[in-house]
PDB file of C-alpha atoms in Angstrom:
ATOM      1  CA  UNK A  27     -10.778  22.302 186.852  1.00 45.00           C
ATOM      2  CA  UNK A  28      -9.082  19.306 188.102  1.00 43.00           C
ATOM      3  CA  UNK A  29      -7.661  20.873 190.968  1.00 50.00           C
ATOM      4  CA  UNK A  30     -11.333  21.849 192.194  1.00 50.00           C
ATOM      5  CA  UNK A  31     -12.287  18.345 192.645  1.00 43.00           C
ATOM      6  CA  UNK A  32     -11.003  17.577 195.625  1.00 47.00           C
ATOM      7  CA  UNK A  33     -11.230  21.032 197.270  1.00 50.00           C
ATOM      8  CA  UNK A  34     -12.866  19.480 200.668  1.00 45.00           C
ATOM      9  CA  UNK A  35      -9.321  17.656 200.815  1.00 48.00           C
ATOM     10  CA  UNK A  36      -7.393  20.485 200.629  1.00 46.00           C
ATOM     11  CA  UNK A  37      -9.489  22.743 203.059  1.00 45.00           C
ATOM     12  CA  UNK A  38      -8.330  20.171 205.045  1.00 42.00           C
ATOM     13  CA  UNK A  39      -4.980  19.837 204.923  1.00 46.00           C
ATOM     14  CA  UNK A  40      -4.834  23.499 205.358  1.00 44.00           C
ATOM     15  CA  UNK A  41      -5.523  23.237 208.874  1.00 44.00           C
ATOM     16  CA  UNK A  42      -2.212  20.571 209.699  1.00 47.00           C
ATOM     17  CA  UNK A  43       0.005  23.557 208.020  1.00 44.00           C
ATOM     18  CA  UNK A  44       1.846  23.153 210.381  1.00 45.00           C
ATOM     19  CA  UNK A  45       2.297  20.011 211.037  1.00 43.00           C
ATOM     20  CA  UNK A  46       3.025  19.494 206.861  1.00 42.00           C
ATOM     21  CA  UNK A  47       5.729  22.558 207.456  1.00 43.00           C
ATOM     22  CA  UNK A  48       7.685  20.530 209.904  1.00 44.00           C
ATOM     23  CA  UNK A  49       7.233  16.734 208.977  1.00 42.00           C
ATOM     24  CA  UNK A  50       9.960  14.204 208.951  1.00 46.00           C
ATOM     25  CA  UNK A  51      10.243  10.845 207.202  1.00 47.00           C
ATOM     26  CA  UNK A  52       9.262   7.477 208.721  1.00 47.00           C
ATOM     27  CA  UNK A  53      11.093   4.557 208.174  1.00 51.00           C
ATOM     28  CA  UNK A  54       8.931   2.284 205.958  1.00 47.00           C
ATOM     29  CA  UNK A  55      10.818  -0.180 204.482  1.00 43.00           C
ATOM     30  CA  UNK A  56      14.341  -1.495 205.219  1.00 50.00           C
ATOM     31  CA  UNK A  57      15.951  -3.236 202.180  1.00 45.00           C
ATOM     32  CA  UNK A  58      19.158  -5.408 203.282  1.00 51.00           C
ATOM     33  CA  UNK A  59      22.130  -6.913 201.166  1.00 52.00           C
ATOM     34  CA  UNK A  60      25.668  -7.760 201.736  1.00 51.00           C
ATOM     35  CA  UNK A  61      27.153  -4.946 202.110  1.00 55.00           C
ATOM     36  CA  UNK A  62      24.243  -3.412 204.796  1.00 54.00           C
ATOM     37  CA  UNK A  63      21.161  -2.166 203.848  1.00 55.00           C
ATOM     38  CA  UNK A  64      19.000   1.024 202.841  1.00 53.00           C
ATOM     39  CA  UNK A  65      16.027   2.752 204.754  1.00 51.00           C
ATOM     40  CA  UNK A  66      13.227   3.723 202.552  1.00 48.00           C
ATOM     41  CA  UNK A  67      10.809   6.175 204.712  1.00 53.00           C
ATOM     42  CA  UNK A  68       7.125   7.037 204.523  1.00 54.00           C
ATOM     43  CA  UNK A  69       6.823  11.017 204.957  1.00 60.00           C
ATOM     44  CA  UNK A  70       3.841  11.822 207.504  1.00 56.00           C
ATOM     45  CA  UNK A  71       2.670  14.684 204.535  1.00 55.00           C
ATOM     46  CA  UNK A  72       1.808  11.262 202.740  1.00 67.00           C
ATOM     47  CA  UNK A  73       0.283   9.976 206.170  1.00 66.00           C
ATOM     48  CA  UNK A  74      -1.890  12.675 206.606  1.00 62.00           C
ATOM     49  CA  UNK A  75      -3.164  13.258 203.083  1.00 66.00           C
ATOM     50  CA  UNK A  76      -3.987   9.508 203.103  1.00 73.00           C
ATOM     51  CA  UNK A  77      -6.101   9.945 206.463  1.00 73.00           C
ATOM     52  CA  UNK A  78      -7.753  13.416 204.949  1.00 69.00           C
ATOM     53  CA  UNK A  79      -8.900  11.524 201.546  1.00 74.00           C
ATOM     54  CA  UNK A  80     -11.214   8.861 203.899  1.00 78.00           C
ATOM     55  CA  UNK A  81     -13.014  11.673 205.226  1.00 75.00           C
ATOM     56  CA  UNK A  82     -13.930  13.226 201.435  1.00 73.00           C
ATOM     57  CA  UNK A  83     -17.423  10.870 201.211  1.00 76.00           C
ATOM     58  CA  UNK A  84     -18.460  12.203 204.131  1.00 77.00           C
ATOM     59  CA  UNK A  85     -17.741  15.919 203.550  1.00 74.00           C
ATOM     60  CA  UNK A  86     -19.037  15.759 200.135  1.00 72.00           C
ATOM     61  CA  UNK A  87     -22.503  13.968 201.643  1.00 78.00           C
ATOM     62  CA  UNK A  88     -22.289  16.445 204.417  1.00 80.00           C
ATOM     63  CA  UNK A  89     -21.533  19.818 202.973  1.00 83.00           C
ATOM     64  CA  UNK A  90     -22.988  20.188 199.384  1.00 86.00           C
ATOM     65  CA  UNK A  91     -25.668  19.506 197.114  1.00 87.00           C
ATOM     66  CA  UNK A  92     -25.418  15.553 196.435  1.00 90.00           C
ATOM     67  CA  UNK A  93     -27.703  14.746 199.645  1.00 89.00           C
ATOM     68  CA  UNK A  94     -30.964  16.402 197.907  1.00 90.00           C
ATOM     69  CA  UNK A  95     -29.894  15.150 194.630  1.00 91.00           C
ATOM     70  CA  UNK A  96     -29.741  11.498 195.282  1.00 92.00           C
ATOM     71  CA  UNK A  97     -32.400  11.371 197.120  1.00 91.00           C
ATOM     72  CA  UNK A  98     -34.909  12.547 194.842  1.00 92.00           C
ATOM     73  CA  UNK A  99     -33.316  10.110 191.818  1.00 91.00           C
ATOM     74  CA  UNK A 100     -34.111   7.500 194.326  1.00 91.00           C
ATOM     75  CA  UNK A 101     -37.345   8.840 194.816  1.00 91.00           C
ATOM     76  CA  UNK A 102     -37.980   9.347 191.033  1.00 90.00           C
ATOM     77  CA  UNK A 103     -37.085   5.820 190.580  1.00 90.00           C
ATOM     78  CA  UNK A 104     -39.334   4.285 193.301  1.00 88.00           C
ATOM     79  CA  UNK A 105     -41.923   6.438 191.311  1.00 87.00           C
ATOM     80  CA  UNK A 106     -41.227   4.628 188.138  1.00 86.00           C
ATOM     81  CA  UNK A 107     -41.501   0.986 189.590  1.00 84.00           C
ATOM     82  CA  UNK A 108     -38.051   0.297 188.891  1.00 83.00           C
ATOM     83  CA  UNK A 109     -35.878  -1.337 191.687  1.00 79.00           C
ATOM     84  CA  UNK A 110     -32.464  -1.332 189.784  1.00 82.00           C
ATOM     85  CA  UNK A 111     -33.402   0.687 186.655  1.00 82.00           C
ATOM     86  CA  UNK A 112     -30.686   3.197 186.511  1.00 85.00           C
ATOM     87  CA  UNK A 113     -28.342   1.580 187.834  1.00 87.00           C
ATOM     88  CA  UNK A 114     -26.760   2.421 192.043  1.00 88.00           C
ATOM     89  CA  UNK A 115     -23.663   3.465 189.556  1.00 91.00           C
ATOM     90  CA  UNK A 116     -25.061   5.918 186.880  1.00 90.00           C
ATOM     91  CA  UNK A 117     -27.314   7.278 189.483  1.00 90.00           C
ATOM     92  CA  UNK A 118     -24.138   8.504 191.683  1.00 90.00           C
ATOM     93  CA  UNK A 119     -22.409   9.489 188.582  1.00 91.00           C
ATOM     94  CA  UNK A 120     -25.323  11.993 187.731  1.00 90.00           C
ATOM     95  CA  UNK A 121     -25.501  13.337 190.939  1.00 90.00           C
ATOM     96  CA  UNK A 122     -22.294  13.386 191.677  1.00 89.00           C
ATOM     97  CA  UNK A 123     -21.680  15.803 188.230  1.00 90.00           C
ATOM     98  CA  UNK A 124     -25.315  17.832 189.149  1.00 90.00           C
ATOM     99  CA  UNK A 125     -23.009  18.497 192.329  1.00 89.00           C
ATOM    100  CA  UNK A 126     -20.148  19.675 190.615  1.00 89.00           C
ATOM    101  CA  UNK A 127     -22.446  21.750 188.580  1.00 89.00           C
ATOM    102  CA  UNK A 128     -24.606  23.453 191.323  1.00 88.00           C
ATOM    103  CA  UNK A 129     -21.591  24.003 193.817  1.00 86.00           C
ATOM    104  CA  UNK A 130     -19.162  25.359 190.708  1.00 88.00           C
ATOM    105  CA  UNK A 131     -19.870  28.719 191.949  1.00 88.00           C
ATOM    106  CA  UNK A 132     -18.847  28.161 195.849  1.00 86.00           C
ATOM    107  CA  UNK A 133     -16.068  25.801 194.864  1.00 85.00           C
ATOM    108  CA  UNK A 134     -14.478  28.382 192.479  1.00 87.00           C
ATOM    109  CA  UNK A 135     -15.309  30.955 194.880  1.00 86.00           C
ATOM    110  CA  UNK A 136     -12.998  28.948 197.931  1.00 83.00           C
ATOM    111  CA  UNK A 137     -10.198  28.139 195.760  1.00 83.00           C
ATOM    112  CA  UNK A 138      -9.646  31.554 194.765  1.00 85.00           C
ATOM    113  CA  UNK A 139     -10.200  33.247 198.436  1.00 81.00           C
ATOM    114  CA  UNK A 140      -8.242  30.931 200.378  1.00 79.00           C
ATOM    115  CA  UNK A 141      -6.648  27.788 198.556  1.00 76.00           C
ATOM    116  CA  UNK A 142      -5.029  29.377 195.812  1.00 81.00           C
ATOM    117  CA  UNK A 143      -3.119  32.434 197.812  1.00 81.00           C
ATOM    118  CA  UNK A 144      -2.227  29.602 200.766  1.00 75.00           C
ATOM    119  CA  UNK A 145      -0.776  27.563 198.299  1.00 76.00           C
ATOM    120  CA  UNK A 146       0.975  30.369 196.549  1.00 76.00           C
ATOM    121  CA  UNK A 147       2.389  31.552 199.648  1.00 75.00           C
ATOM    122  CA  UNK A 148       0.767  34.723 200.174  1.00 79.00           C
ATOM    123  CA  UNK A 149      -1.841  33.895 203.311  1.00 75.00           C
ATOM    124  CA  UNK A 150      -1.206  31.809 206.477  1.00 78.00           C
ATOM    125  CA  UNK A 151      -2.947  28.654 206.872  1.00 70.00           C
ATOM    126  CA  UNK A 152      -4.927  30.059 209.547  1.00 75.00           C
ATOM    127  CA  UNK A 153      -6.432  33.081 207.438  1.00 79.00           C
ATOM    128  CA  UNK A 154      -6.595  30.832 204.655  1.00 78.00           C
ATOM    129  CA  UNK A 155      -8.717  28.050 206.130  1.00 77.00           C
ATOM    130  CA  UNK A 156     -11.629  30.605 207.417  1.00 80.00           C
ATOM    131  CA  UNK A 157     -11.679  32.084 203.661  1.00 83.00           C
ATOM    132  CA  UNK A 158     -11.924  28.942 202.512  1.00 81.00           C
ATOM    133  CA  UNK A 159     -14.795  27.514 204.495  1.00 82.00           C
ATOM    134  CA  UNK A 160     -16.582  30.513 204.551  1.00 82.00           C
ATOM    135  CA  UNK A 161     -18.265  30.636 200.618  1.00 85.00           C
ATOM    136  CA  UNK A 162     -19.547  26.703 201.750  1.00 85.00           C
ATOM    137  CA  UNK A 163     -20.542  28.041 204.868  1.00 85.00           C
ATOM    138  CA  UNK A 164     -22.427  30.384 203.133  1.00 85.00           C
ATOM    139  CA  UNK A 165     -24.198  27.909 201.220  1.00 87.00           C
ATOM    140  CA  UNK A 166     -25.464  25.798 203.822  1.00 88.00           C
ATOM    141  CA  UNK A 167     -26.774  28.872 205.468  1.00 87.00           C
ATOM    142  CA  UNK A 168     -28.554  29.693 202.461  1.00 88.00           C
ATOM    143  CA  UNK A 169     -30.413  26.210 202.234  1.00 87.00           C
ATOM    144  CA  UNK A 170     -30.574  25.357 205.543  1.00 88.00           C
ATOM    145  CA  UNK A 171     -34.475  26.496 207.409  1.00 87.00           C
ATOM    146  CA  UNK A 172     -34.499  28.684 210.265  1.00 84.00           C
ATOM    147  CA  UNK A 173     -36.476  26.131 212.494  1.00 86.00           C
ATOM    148  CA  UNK A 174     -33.927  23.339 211.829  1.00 85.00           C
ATOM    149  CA  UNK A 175     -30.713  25.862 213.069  1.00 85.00           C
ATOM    150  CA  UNK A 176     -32.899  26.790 216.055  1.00 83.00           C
ATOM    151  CA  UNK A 177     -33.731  23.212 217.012  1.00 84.00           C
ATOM    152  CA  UNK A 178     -30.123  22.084 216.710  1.00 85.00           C
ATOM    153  CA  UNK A 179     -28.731  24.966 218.454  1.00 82.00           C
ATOM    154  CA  UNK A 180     -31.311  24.359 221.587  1.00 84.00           C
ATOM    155  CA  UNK A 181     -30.477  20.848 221.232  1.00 86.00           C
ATOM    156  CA  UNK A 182     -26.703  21.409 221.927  1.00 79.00           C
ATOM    157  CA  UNK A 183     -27.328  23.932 224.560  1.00 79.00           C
ATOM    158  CA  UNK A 184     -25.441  27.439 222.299  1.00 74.00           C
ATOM    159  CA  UNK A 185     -26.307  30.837 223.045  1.00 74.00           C
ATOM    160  CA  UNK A 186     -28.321  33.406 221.145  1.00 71.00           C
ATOM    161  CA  UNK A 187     -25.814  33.461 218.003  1.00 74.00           C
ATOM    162  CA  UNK A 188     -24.385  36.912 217.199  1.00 72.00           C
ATOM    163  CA  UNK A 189     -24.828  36.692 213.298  1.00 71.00           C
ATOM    164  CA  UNK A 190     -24.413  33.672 210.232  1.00 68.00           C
ATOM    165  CA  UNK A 191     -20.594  33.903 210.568  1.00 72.00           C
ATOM    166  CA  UNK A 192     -20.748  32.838 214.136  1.00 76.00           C
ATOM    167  CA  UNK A 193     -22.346  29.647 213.727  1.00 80.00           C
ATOM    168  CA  UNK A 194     -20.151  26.492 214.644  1.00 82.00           C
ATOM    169  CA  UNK A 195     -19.987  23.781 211.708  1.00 81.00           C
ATOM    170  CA  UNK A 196     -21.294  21.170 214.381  1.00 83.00           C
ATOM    171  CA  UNK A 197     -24.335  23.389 214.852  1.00 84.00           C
ATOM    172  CA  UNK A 198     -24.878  23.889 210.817  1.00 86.00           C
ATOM    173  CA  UNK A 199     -24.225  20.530 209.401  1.00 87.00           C
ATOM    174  CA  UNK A 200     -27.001  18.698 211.407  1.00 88.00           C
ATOM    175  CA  UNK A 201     -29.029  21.690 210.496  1.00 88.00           C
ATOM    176  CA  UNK A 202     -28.291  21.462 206.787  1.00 90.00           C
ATOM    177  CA  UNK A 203     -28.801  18.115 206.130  1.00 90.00           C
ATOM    178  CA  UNK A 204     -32.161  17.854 207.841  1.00 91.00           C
ATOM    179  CA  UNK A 205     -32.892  20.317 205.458  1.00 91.00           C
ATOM    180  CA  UNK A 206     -31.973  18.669 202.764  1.00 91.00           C
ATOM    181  CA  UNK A 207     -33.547  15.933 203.590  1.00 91.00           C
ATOM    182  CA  UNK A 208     -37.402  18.032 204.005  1.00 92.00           C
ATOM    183  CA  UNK A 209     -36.653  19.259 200.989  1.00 91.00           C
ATOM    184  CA  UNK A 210     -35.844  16.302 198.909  1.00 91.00           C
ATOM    185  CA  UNK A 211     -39.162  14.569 200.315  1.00 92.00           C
ATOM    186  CA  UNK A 212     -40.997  17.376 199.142  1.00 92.00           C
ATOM    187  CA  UNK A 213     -39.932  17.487 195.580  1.00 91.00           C
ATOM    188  CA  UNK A 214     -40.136  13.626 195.466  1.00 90.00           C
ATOM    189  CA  UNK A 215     -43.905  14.094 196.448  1.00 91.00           C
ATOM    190  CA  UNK A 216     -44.446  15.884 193.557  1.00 90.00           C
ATOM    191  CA  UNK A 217     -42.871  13.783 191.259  1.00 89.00           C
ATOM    192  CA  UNK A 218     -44.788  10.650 192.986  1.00 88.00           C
ATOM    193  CA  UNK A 219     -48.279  12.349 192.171  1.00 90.00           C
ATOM    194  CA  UNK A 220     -48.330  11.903 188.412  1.00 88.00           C
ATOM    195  CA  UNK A 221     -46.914   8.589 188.236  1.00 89.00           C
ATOM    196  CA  UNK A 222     -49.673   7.168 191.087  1.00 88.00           C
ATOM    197  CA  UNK A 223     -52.424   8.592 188.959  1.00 88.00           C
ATOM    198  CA  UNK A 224     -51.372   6.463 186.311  1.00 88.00           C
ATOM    199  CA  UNK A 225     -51.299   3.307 189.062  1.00 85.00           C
ATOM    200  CA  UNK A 226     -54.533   4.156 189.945  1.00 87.00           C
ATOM    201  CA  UNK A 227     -56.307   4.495 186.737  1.00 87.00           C
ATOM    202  CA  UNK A 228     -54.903   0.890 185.871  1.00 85.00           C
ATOM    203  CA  UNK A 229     -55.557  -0.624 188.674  1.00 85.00           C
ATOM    204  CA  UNK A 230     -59.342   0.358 188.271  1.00 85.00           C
ATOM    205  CA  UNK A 231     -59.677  -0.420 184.671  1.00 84.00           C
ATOM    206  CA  UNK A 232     -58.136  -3.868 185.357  1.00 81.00           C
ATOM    207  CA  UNK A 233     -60.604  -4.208 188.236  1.00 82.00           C
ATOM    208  CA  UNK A 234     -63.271  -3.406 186.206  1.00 82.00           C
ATOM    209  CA  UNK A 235     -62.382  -6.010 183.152  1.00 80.00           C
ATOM    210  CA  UNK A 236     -62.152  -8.934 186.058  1.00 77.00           C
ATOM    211  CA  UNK A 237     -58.260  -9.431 185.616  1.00 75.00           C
ATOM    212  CA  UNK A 238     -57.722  -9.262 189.049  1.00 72.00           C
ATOM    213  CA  UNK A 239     -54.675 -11.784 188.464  1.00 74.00           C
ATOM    214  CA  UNK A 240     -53.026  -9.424 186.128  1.00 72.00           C
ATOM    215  CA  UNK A 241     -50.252  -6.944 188.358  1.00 76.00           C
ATOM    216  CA  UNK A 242     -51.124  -3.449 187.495  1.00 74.00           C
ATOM    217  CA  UNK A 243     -47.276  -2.386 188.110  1.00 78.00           C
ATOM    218  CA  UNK A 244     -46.972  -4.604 184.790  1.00 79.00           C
ATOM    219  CA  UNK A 245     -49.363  -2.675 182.924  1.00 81.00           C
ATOM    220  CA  UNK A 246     -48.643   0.979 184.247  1.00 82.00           C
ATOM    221  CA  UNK A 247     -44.942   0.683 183.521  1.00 86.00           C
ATOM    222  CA  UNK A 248     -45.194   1.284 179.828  1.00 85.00           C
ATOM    223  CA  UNK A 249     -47.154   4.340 180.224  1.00 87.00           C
ATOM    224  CA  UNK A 250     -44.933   5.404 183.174  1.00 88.00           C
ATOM    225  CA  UNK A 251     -41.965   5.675 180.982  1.00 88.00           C
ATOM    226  CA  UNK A 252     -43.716   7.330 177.534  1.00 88.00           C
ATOM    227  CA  UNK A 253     -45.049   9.895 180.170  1.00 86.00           C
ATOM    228  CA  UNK A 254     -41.786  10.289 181.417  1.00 86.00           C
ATOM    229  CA  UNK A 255     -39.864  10.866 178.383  1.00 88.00           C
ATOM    230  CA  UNK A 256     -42.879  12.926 176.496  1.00 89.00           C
ATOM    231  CA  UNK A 257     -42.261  15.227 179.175  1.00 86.00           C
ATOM    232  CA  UNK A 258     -38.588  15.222 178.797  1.00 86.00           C
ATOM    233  CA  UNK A 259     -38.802  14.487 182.080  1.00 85.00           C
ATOM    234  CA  UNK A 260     -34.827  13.542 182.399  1.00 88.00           C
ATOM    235  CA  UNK A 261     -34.238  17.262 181.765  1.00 89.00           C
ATOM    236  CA  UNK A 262     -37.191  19.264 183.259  1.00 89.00           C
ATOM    237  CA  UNK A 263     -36.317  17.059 186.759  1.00 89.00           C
ATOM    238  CA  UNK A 264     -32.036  18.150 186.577  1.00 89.00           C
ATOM    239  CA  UNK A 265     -32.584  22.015 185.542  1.00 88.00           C
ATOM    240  CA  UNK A 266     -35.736  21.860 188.511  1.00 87.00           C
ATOM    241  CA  UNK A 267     -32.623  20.311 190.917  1.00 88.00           C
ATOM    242  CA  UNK A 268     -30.372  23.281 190.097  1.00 87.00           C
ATOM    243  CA  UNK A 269     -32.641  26.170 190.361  1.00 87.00           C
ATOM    244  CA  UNK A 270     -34.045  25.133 193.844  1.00 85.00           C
ATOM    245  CA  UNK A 271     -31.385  25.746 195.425  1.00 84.00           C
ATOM    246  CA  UNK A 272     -30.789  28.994 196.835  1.00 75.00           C
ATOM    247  CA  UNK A 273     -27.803  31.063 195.449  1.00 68.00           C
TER     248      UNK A 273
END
């Protein structure tokens, strides 16, 4: 399970084969004494794994489910009235895992087509790195609207494309993520409704008792929360996250 954390990484690396298959040390460090002195060298596998792990944030906010996730918990908690309340850090952590859970499926699914037989020795990289891609290509076509592939693909002048396989990643990631993003907003509208009802009906009854002075954010929050977690709403909100995506 480990080894499917970091799958983006070795997708990859998958694709400088090559250049892994025929890499030479760099001198690094030179140590010197009396008698001369030793060369310790940097190998450019270590170079290029280095370079490939700073690109991970942006493949895992650019290719799976965390985008929708953590955008509705931020929605959800700008529904609640609470700025900090999770915590930036538990909030990650949560979708973070909800990622792991919802892309478990496609993850396992590329490390046994084309990570695990490339790395036993049984596929070339080339073969390898289209299996790979393909089961998170397939996801992002699954999620991704019709109107927001079109749009991108006018906007960056393609042709007519022949079938999903034939559509570049520069075409579907722009694609995907606006769609993402549509969808997010949409489920974080109907988690807003509720909660503004309750804003609403305080607001008025403090209105109506003259204690205009008196925030109603103050008031509401109480009943916010025991409406929130009478509804179990922690769990209703996570198993709604992983069944609206499209498998």
């Amino acid at each position: 399970m480990t080894r499917r954390i970091l799958p983006a990484a070795v997708l990859l690396m998958l694709a400088c084969a090559p250049v892994l298959a025929a890499a030479q040390g760099l001198p690094a460090v030179t140590v010197s004494n009396g008698a001369g002195g030793q060369t310790y060298t940097l190998t450019v596998q270590v170079l290029i794994l280095m370079t490939l792990l700073t690109m991970l944030p942006a493949i895992v906010l650019s290719m799976t489910a965390f985008t929708r996730i953590i955008v509705v918990l931020a929605i959800l908690r700008q529904a609640l009235g609470m700025a900090t309340t999770p915590p930036n850090q538990v909030m990650i952590a949560l979708a973070m895992f909800m990622t792991l859970f919802v892309m478990s499926p496609t993850l396992t699914q590329s490390w046994n087509d084309g990570v695990k037989p490339y790395m036993d020795g049984n596929m070339p990289a080339e073969v390898a790195l289209t299996k790979a891609v393909a089961p998170l290509r397939g996801f992002m076509l699954r999620q991704t609207r019709e109107s927001d592939l079109s749009t991108f693909a006018r906007i960056s002048g393609q042709k007519p494309f022949d079938g999903p396989e034939s559509v570049p990643l520069v075409v579907l990631i722009p694609s995907f993520l606006t769609s993402e993003l549509k969808t997010a907003f949409q489920i974080g509208f109907m988690i807003f409704i509720p909660f503004m009802v309750i804003d609403l009906v305080v607001a008025s009854v403090l209105m109506s008792m003259g204690m205009m002075m008196l925030s109603p954010m103050l008031i509401s929050l109480p009943f916010k929360l025991m409406l929130f977690v009478l509804v179990d709403g922690w769990t209703l909100l996570m198993g709604t996250l992983a069944q609206s995506f499209v498998s």
